[in-house]
Amino acid sequence: MALSWSKEIIFSKKTWLFVGAAGVLGTALYTAYRLNKIAQRQRMLREAPEKRVLVLGLDGAGKSSLLQHMNSGDSASALKPTNGFSVISIQNEGVALNIWEVGGGETIRSYWENFLQGTELLVYVVDAADEARFSLAKEELEKLLADPLLKGVPVVVVANKQDQPDAKQGGDILEALGMEVETSERDVHIIETHTAEDSASLEEIEKLKDMMRTLWPKD
């Protein structure tokens, strides 16, 4: 099956590479995932342990736009919904940091569990202006956090699309999801983002980058 490839892009003085994006459904999704993992390892110049970030959320939450904005600061171009998955991978100090984004459509959500293994940070993106789907977002998040593979894994809830007039603030989103920042089970963080290029949004996105940077080995 053909994979689409993008050019290298620079982020935070490190080279980020979209490893692959597969537009697949059903059982072909997981097959493509396994094949991509094998090809990814073969492309590495040296063996490197993986630090894994998983980005999930319902379709339309803005996951792809958020990652594009993180990488290039550009969110003006229209993006198609992710029907399969995409991976951003960088290497530093002999460690590969892989950021996996998986589509949030109804069919694909049933395959989320196949991507949980080895996750060290879960980023859960919510459309803060789509109150009608908060209950569904909560239901899907509860399924994820009940999986033993995510036991103790920190969660960053992204209250996205704050530039929309009906958007709820971060605290309201946490309440709707039944999440608490202070919990004995895991660290929970909330950030408020949108893709408009202003200082407030850039500051929040920088917080998310900082959380990902903590996975790197200390100098």
PDB file of C-alpha atoms in Angstrom:
ATOM      1  CA  MET A   1       0.000   0.000   0.000  1.00  0.00           C
ATOM      2  CA  ALA A   2       1.334   3.427  -0.915  1.00  0.00           C
ATOM      3  CA  LEU A   3       2.280   5.887   1.784  1.00  0.00           C
ATOM      4  CA  SER A   4       2.454   9.638   1.316  1.00  0.00           C
ATOM      5  CA  TRP A   5       5.619  11.420   2.411  1.00  0.00           C
ATOM      6  CA  SER A   6       6.267  15.034   3.308  1.00  0.00           C
ATOM      7  CA  LYS A   7       9.380  17.175   3.275  1.00  0.00           C
ATOM      8  CA  GLU A   8      11.590  17.702   6.307  1.00  0.00           C
ATOM      9  CA  ILE A   9      10.605  20.621   8.499  1.00  0.00           C
ATOM     10  CA  ILE A  10      12.531  22.379  11.251  1.00  0.00           C
ATOM     11  CA  PHE A  11      11.160  22.709  14.762  1.00  0.00           C
ATOM     12  CA  SER A  12      13.055  23.871  17.838  1.00  0.00           C
ATOM     13  CA  LYS A  13      16.446  23.432  16.148  1.00  0.00           C
ATOM     14  CA  LYS A  14      15.733  19.758  15.479  1.00  0.00           C
ATOM     15  CA  THR A  15      14.688  18.074  12.250  1.00  0.00           C
ATOM     16  CA  TRP A  16      11.150  16.710  12.267  1.00  0.00           C
ATOM     17  CA  LEU A  17      10.139  14.236   9.603  1.00  0.00           C
ATOM     18  CA  PHE A  18       6.662  13.027   8.807  1.00  0.00           C
ATOM     19  CA  VAL A  19       7.364   9.306   8.680  1.00  0.00           C
ATOM     20  CA  GLY A  20       4.139   8.392   6.955  1.00  0.00           C
ATOM     21  CA  ALA A  21       0.442   8.975   6.572  1.00  0.00           C
ATOM     22  CA  ALA A  22      -1.831   6.128   5.682  1.00  0.00           C
ATOM     23  CA  GLY A  23      -5.411   6.621   4.582  1.00  0.00           C
ATOM     24  CA  VAL A  24      -6.794   3.238   5.465  1.00  0.00           C
ATOM     25  CA  LEU A  25      -9.788   1.744   7.189  1.00  0.00           C
ATOM     26  CA  GLY A  26     -10.672  -1.525   8.882  1.00  0.00           C
ATOM     27  CA  THR A  27      -8.047  -4.193   9.418  1.00  0.00           C
ATOM     28  CA  ALA A  28      -5.782  -2.581   6.815  1.00  0.00           C
ATOM     29  CA  LEU A  29      -5.126   0.250   9.302  1.00  0.00           C
ATOM     30  CA  TYR A  30      -3.336  -1.956  11.803  1.00  0.00           C
ATOM     31  CA  THR A  31      -1.498  -3.822   9.027  1.00  0.00           C
ATOM     32  CA  ALA A  32      -0.202  -0.510   7.678  1.00  0.00           C
ATOM     33  CA  TYR A  33       0.788   0.505  11.203  1.00  0.00           C
ATOM     34  CA  ARG A  34       2.932  -2.604  11.654  1.00  0.00           C
ATOM     35  CA  LEU A  35       4.522  -2.275   8.205  1.00  0.00           C
ATOM     36  CA  ASN A  36       5.297   1.377   8.845  1.00  0.00           C
ATOM     37  CA  LYS A  37       6.953   0.559  12.173  1.00  0.00           C
ATOM     38  CA  ILE A  38       9.216  -1.982  10.461  1.00  0.00           C
ATOM     39  CA  ALA A  39      10.121   0.439   7.665  1.00  0.00           C
ATOM     40  CA  GLN A  40      10.770   3.204  10.168  1.00  0.00           C
ATOM     41  CA  ARG A  41      13.272   1.101  12.083  1.00  0.00           C
ATOM     42  CA  GLN A  42      15.020   0.130   8.857  1.00  0.00           C
ATOM     43  CA  ARG A  43      15.430   3.783   7.910  1.00  0.00           C
ATOM     44  CA  MET A  44      17.115   4.726  11.159  1.00  0.00           C
ATOM     45  CA  LEU A  45      20.855   5.071  10.861  1.00  0.00           C
ATOM     46  CA  ARG A  46      21.277   3.492  14.258  1.00  0.00           C
ATOM     47  CA  GLU A  47      19.180   1.646  16.765  1.00  0.00           C
ATOM     48  CA  ALA A  48      17.452   4.062  19.119  1.00  0.00           C
ATOM     49  CA  PRO A  49      14.975   3.529  21.952  1.00  0.00           C
ATOM     50  CA  GLU A  50      11.582   5.117  21.331  1.00  0.00           C
ATOM     51  CA  LYS A  51       9.920   7.846  23.361  1.00  0.00           C
ATOM     52  CA  ARG A  52       6.310   7.816  22.277  1.00  0.00           C
ATOM     53  CA  VAL A  53       3.660  10.558  22.301  1.00  0.00           C
ATOM     54  CA  LEU A  54       0.139   9.618  21.214  1.00  0.00           C
ATOM     55  CA  VAL A  55      -2.248  12.313  19.931  1.00  0.00           C
ATOM     56  CA  LEU A  56      -5.925  11.321  19.916  1.00  0.00           C
ATOM     57  CA  GLY A  57      -9.322  13.003  19.846  1.00  0.00           C
ATOM     58  CA  LEU A  58     -12.604  12.897  17.965  1.00  0.00           C
ATOM     59  CA  ASP A  59     -12.707  13.709  14.275  1.00  0.00           C
ATOM     60  CA  GLY A  60     -12.812  17.454  13.708  1.00  0.00           C
ATOM     61  CA  ALA A  61     -11.096  18.289  17.006  1.00  0.00           C
ATOM     62  CA  GLY A  62      -8.163  19.862  15.145  1.00  0.00           C
ATOM     63  CA  LYS A  63      -5.368  17.356  15.821  1.00  0.00           C
ATOM     64  CA  SER A  64      -3.690  17.672  12.421  1.00  0.00           C
ATOM     65  CA  SER A  65      -3.943  21.469  12.402  1.00  0.00           C
ATOM     66  CA  LEU A  66      -2.467  21.634  15.895  1.00  0.00           C
ATOM     67  CA  LEU A  67       0.544  19.513  14.934  1.00  0.00           C
ATOM     68  CA  GLN A  68       1.050  21.475  11.729  1.00  0.00           C
ATOM     69  CA  HIS A  69       0.979  24.694  13.735  1.00  0.00           C
ATOM     70  CA  MET A  70       3.486  23.261  16.218  1.00  0.00           C
ATOM     71  CA  ASN A  71       5.876  22.304  13.443  1.00  0.00           C
ATOM     72  CA  SER A  72       5.720  25.259  11.095  1.00  0.00           C
ATOM     73  CA  GLY A  73       3.549  27.912  12.714  1.00  0.00           C
ATOM     74  CA  ASP A  74       1.344  27.692   9.627  1.00  0.00           C
ATOM     75  CA  SER A  75      -2.284  26.693   9.935  1.00  0.00           C
ATOM     76  CA  ALA A  76      -3.679  28.616   6.994  1.00  0.00           C
ATOM     77  CA  SER A  77      -3.685  25.729   4.530  1.00  0.00           C
ATOM     78  CA  ALA A  78      -6.691  23.418   4.614  1.00  0.00           C
ATOM     79  CA  LEU A  79      -6.059  19.912   5.903  1.00  0.00           C
ATOM     80  CA  LYS A  80      -8.060  16.809   5.142  1.00  0.00           C
ATOM     81  CA  PRO A  81      -9.144  14.694   8.139  1.00  0.00           C
ATOM     82  CA  THR A  82      -6.666  11.968   9.071  1.00  0.00           C
ATOM     83  CA  ASN A  83      -8.303   8.725   7.959  1.00  0.00           C
ATOM     84  CA  GLY A  84      -5.451   6.570   9.200  1.00  0.00           C
ATOM     85  CA  PHE A  85      -2.443   7.814  11.103  1.00  0.00           C
ATOM     86  CA  SER A  86       0.600  10.040  10.760  1.00  0.00           C
ATOM     87  CA  VAL A  87       3.919   9.983  12.579  1.00  0.00           C
ATOM     88  CA  ILE A  88       6.438  12.709  13.306  1.00  0.00           C
ATOM     89  CA  SER A  89       9.842  11.380  14.358  1.00  0.00           C
ATOM     90  CA  ILE A  90      13.000  13.100  15.565  1.00  0.00           C
ATOM     91  CA  GLN A  91      16.212  11.739  17.055  1.00  0.00           C
ATOM     92  CA  ASN A  92      18.328  13.263  19.783  1.00  0.00           C
ATOM     93  CA  GLU A  93      20.944  11.773  22.090  1.00  0.00           C
ATOM     94  CA  GLY A  94      20.325   8.363  20.520  1.00  0.00           C
ATOM     95  CA  VAL A  95      16.611   8.458  21.346  1.00  0.00           C
ATOM     96  CA  ALA A  96      13.765   8.640  18.814  1.00  0.00           C
ATOM     97  CA  LEU A  97      10.801  10.796  19.859  1.00  0.00           C
ATOM     98  CA  ASN A  98       7.820   9.596  17.827  1.00  0.00           C
ATOM     99  CA  ILE A  99       4.574  11.567  17.847  1.00  0.00           C
ATOM    100  CA  TRP A 100       1.712   9.416  16.595  1.00  0.00           C
ATOM    101  CA  GLU A 101      -1.543  11.039  15.490  1.00  0.00           C
ATOM    102  CA  VAL A 102      -4.433   8.671  14.781  1.00  0.00           C
ATOM    103  CA  GLY A 103      -7.669   9.691  13.082  1.00  0.00           C
ATOM    104  CA  GLY A 104     -10.757  10.155  15.239  1.00  0.00           C
ATOM    105  CA  GLY A 105     -13.541   8.956  12.953  1.00  0.00           C
ATOM    106  CA  GLU A 106     -16.028   6.422  14.284  1.00  0.00           C
ATOM    107  CA  THR A 107     -14.517   3.486  12.379  1.00  0.00           C
ATOM    108  CA  ILE A 108     -10.921   4.312  13.279  1.00  0.00           C
ATOM    109  CA  ARG A 109     -11.577   4.893  16.991  1.00  0.00           C
ATOM    110  CA  SER A 110     -12.128   1.161  17.446  1.00  0.00           C
ATOM    111  CA  TYR A 111      -8.443   0.698  16.522  1.00  0.00           C
ATOM    112  CA  TRP A 112      -7.011   3.249  18.969  1.00  0.00           C
ATOM    113  CA  GLU A 113      -6.136   0.472  21.403  1.00  0.00           C
ATOM    114  CA  ASN A 114      -3.628  -0.901  18.880  1.00  0.00           C
ATOM    115  CA  PHE A 115      -1.519   2.254  19.257  1.00  0.00           C
ATOM    116  CA  LEU A 116      -1.277   2.419  23.070  1.00  0.00           C
ATOM    117  CA  GLN A 117       1.753   0.169  23.615  1.00  0.00           C
ATOM    118  CA  GLY A 118       4.753   2.139  24.882  1.00  0.00           C
ATOM    119  CA  THR A 119       2.965   5.503  25.103  1.00  0.00           C
ATOM    120  CA  GLU A 120       4.668   7.876  27.560  1.00  0.00           C
ATOM    121  CA  LEU A 121       2.460  10.935  27.017  1.00  0.00           C
ATOM    122  CA  LEU A 122      -1.163  11.050  25.837  1.00  0.00           C
ATOM    123  CA  VAL A 123      -2.361  14.259  24.180  1.00  0.00           C
ATOM    124  CA  TYR A 124      -6.166  14.339  23.949  1.00  0.00           C
ATOM    125  CA  VAL A 125      -7.554  17.097  21.724  1.00  0.00           C
ATOM    126  CA  VAL A 126     -11.109  18.379  22.201  1.00  0.00           C
ATOM    127  CA  ASP A 127     -13.074  20.825  20.051  1.00  0.00           C
ATOM    128  CA  ALA A 128     -13.960  23.260  22.831  1.00  0.00           C
ATOM    129  CA  ALA A 129     -16.726  24.799  20.716  1.00  0.00           C
ATOM    130  CA  ASP A 130     -18.563  21.522  20.035  1.00  0.00           C
ATOM    131  CA  GLU A 131     -20.419  21.038  23.320  1.00  0.00           C
ATOM    132  CA  ALA A 132     -22.785  18.510  21.740  1.00  0.00           C
ATOM    133  CA  ARG A 133     -19.910  16.017  21.475  1.00  0.00           C
ATOM    134  CA  PHE A 134     -18.365  16.511  24.922  1.00  0.00           C
ATOM    135  CA  SER A 135     -20.118  13.403  26.235  1.00  0.00           C
ATOM    136  CA  LEU A 136     -18.737  11.306  23.363  1.00  0.00           C
ATOM    137  CA  ALA A 137     -15.254  12.732  23.921  1.00  0.00           C
ATOM    138  CA  LYS A 138     -15.554  11.765  27.592  1.00  0.00           C
ATOM    139  CA  GLU A 139     -16.732   8.250  26.749  1.00  0.00           C
ATOM    140  CA  GLU A 140     -13.811   7.630  24.395  1.00  0.00           C
ATOM    141  CA  LEU A 141     -11.269   9.060  26.853  1.00  0.00           C
ATOM    142  CA  GLU A 142     -12.599   6.874  29.663  1.00  0.00           C
ATOM    143  CA  LYS A 143     -12.117   3.800  27.469  1.00  0.00           C
ATOM    144  CA  LEU A 144      -8.524   4.807  26.822  1.00  0.00           C
ATOM    145  CA  LEU A 145      -7.632   5.498  30.442  1.00  0.00           C
ATOM    146  CA  ALA A 146      -9.167   2.199  31.559  1.00  0.00           C
ATOM    147  CA  ASP A 147      -6.627   0.308  29.452  1.00  0.00           C
ATOM    148  CA  PRO A 148      -3.735  -1.087  31.549  1.00  0.00           C
ATOM    149  CA  LEU A 149      -1.278   0.046  28.857  1.00  0.00           C
ATOM    150  CA  LEU A 150      -1.973   3.673  29.853  1.00  0.00           C
ATOM    151  CA  LYS A 151      -1.768   3.140  33.605  1.00  0.00           C
ATOM    152  CA  GLY A 152       0.005   6.135  35.138  1.00  0.00           C
ATOM    153  CA  VAL A 153       0.646   7.775  31.743  1.00  0.00           C
ATOM    154  CA  PRO A 154       0.409  11.607  31.929  1.00  0.00           C
ATOM    155  CA  VAL A 155      -2.425  13.225  29.964  1.00  0.00           C
ATOM    156  CA  VAL A 156      -2.465  16.622  28.288  1.00  0.00           C
ATOM    157  CA  VAL A 157      -6.012  17.742  27.466  1.00  0.00           C
ATOM    158  CA  VAL A 158      -6.002  20.321  24.674  1.00  0.00           C
ATOM    159  CA  ALA A 159      -9.073  22.583  24.696  1.00  0.00           C
ATOM    160  CA  ASN A 160      -8.765  23.553  21.044  1.00  0.00           C
ATOM    161  CA  LYS A 161     -10.526  26.166  18.865  1.00  0.00           C
ATOM    162  CA  GLN A 162     -10.588  28.812  21.581  1.00  0.00           C
ATOM    163  CA  ASP A 163     -11.054  31.436  18.863  1.00  0.00           C
ATOM    164  CA  GLN A 164     -14.613  30.193  18.257  1.00  0.00           C
ATOM    165  CA  PRO A 165     -17.375  32.230  19.957  1.00  0.00           C
ATOM    166  CA  ASP A 166     -18.956  29.232  21.719  1.00  0.00           C
ATOM    167  CA  ALA A 167     -15.691  27.703  22.941  1.00  0.00           C
ATOM    168  CA  LYS A 168     -15.572  26.533  26.553  1.00  0.00           C
ATOM    169  CA  GLN A 169     -12.540  27.271  28.692  1.00  0.00           C
ATOM    170  CA  GLY A 170     -10.090  24.641  29.852  1.00  0.00           C
ATOM    171  CA  GLY A 171     -11.650  24.166  33.275  1.00  0.00           C
ATOM    172  CA  ASP A 172     -15.052  23.545  31.716  1.00  0.00           C
ATOM    173  CA  ILE A 173     -13.542  20.981  29.350  1.00  0.00           C
ATOM    174  CA  LEU A 174     -11.887  19.097  32.214  1.00  0.00           C
ATOM    175  CA  GLU A 175     -15.190  19.043  34.083  1.00  0.00           C
ATOM    176  CA  ALA A 176     -17.035  17.785  30.999  1.00  0.00           C
ATOM    177  CA  LEU A 177     -14.471  14.993  30.628  1.00  0.00           C
ATOM    178  CA  GLY A 178     -14.670  14.090  34.306  1.00  0.00           C
ATOM    179  CA  MET A 179     -10.958  14.852  34.728  1.00  0.00           C
ATOM    180  CA  GLU A 180      -9.145  16.423  37.664  1.00  0.00           C
ATOM    181  CA  VAL A 181      -5.738  18.076  37.483  1.00  0.00           C
ATOM    182  CA  GLU A 182      -4.827  16.798  40.933  1.00  0.00           C
ATOM    183  CA  THR A 183      -5.084  13.021  40.894  1.00  0.00           C
ATOM    184  CA  SER A 184      -3.062  10.250  42.484  1.00  0.00           C
ATOM    185  CA  GLU A 185      -3.263   8.064  39.380  1.00  0.00           C
ATOM    186  CA  ARG A 186      -1.596  10.286  36.766  1.00  0.00           C
ATOM    187  CA  ASP A 187      -0.496  13.824  35.937  1.00  0.00           C
ATOM    188  CA  VAL A 188      -3.201  15.776  34.095  1.00  0.00           C
ATOM    189  CA  HIS A 189      -2.520  19.042  32.275  1.00  0.00           C
ATOM    190  CA  ILE A 190      -4.858  21.387  30.421  1.00  0.00           C
ATOM    191  CA  ILE A 191      -3.902  23.867  27.720  1.00  0.00           C
ATOM    192  CA  GLU A 192      -6.103  26.154  25.620  1.00  0.00           C
ATOM    193  CA  THR A 193      -5.199  26.523  21.953  1.00  0.00           C
ATOM    194  CA  HIS A 194      -6.376  27.721  18.602  1.00  0.00           C
ATOM    195  CA  THR A 195      -4.604  27.970  15.281  1.00  0.00           C
ATOM    196  CA  ALA A 196      -4.707  31.745  14.885  1.00  0.00           C
ATOM    197  CA  GLU A 197      -1.216  33.184  15.089  1.00  0.00           C
ATOM    198  CA  ASP A 198      -1.275  35.315  18.226  1.00  0.00           C
ATOM    199  CA  SER A 199       0.920  35.432  21.310  1.00  0.00           C
ATOM    200  CA  ALA A 200      -1.618  33.717  23.591  1.00  0.00           C
ATOM    201  CA  SER A 201      -1.977  30.648  21.376  1.00  0.00           C
ATOM    202  CA  LEU A 202       1.763  30.451  20.686  1.00  0.00           C
ATOM    203  CA  GLU A 203       2.463  30.500  24.429  1.00  0.00           C
ATOM    204  CA  GLU A 204       0.079  27.601  25.040  1.00  0.00           C
ATOM    205  CA  ILE A 205       1.532  25.587  22.156  1.00  0.00           C
ATOM    206  CA  GLU A 206       5.006  26.191  23.572  1.00  0.00           C
ATOM    207  CA  LYS A 207       3.805  24.612  26.831  1.00  0.00           C
ATOM    208  CA  LEU A 208       2.839  21.485  24.907  1.00  0.00           C
ATOM    209  CA  LYS A 209       6.252  21.390  23.249  1.00  0.00           C
ATOM    210  CA  ASP A 210       7.907  21.698  26.660  1.00  0.00           C
ATOM    211  CA  MET A 211       5.947  18.705  27.950  1.00  0.00           C
ATOM    212  CA  MET A 212       7.195  16.666  24.992  1.00  0.00           C
ATOM    213  CA  ARG A 213      10.765  17.844  25.562  1.00  0.00           C
ATOM    214  CA  THR A 214      10.711  16.380  29.079  1.00  0.00           C
ATOM    215  CA  LEU A 215      10.833  12.923  27.472  1.00  0.00           C
ATOM    216  CA  TRP A 216      14.352  13.589  26.191  1.00  0.00           C
ATOM    217  CA  PRO A 217      17.329  12.367  28.217  1.00  0.00           C
ATOM    218  CA  LYS A 218      18.721  15.089  30.454  1.00  0.00           C
ATOM    219  CA  ASP A 219      21.985  16.614  29.227  1.00  0.00           C
TER     220      ASP A 219
END
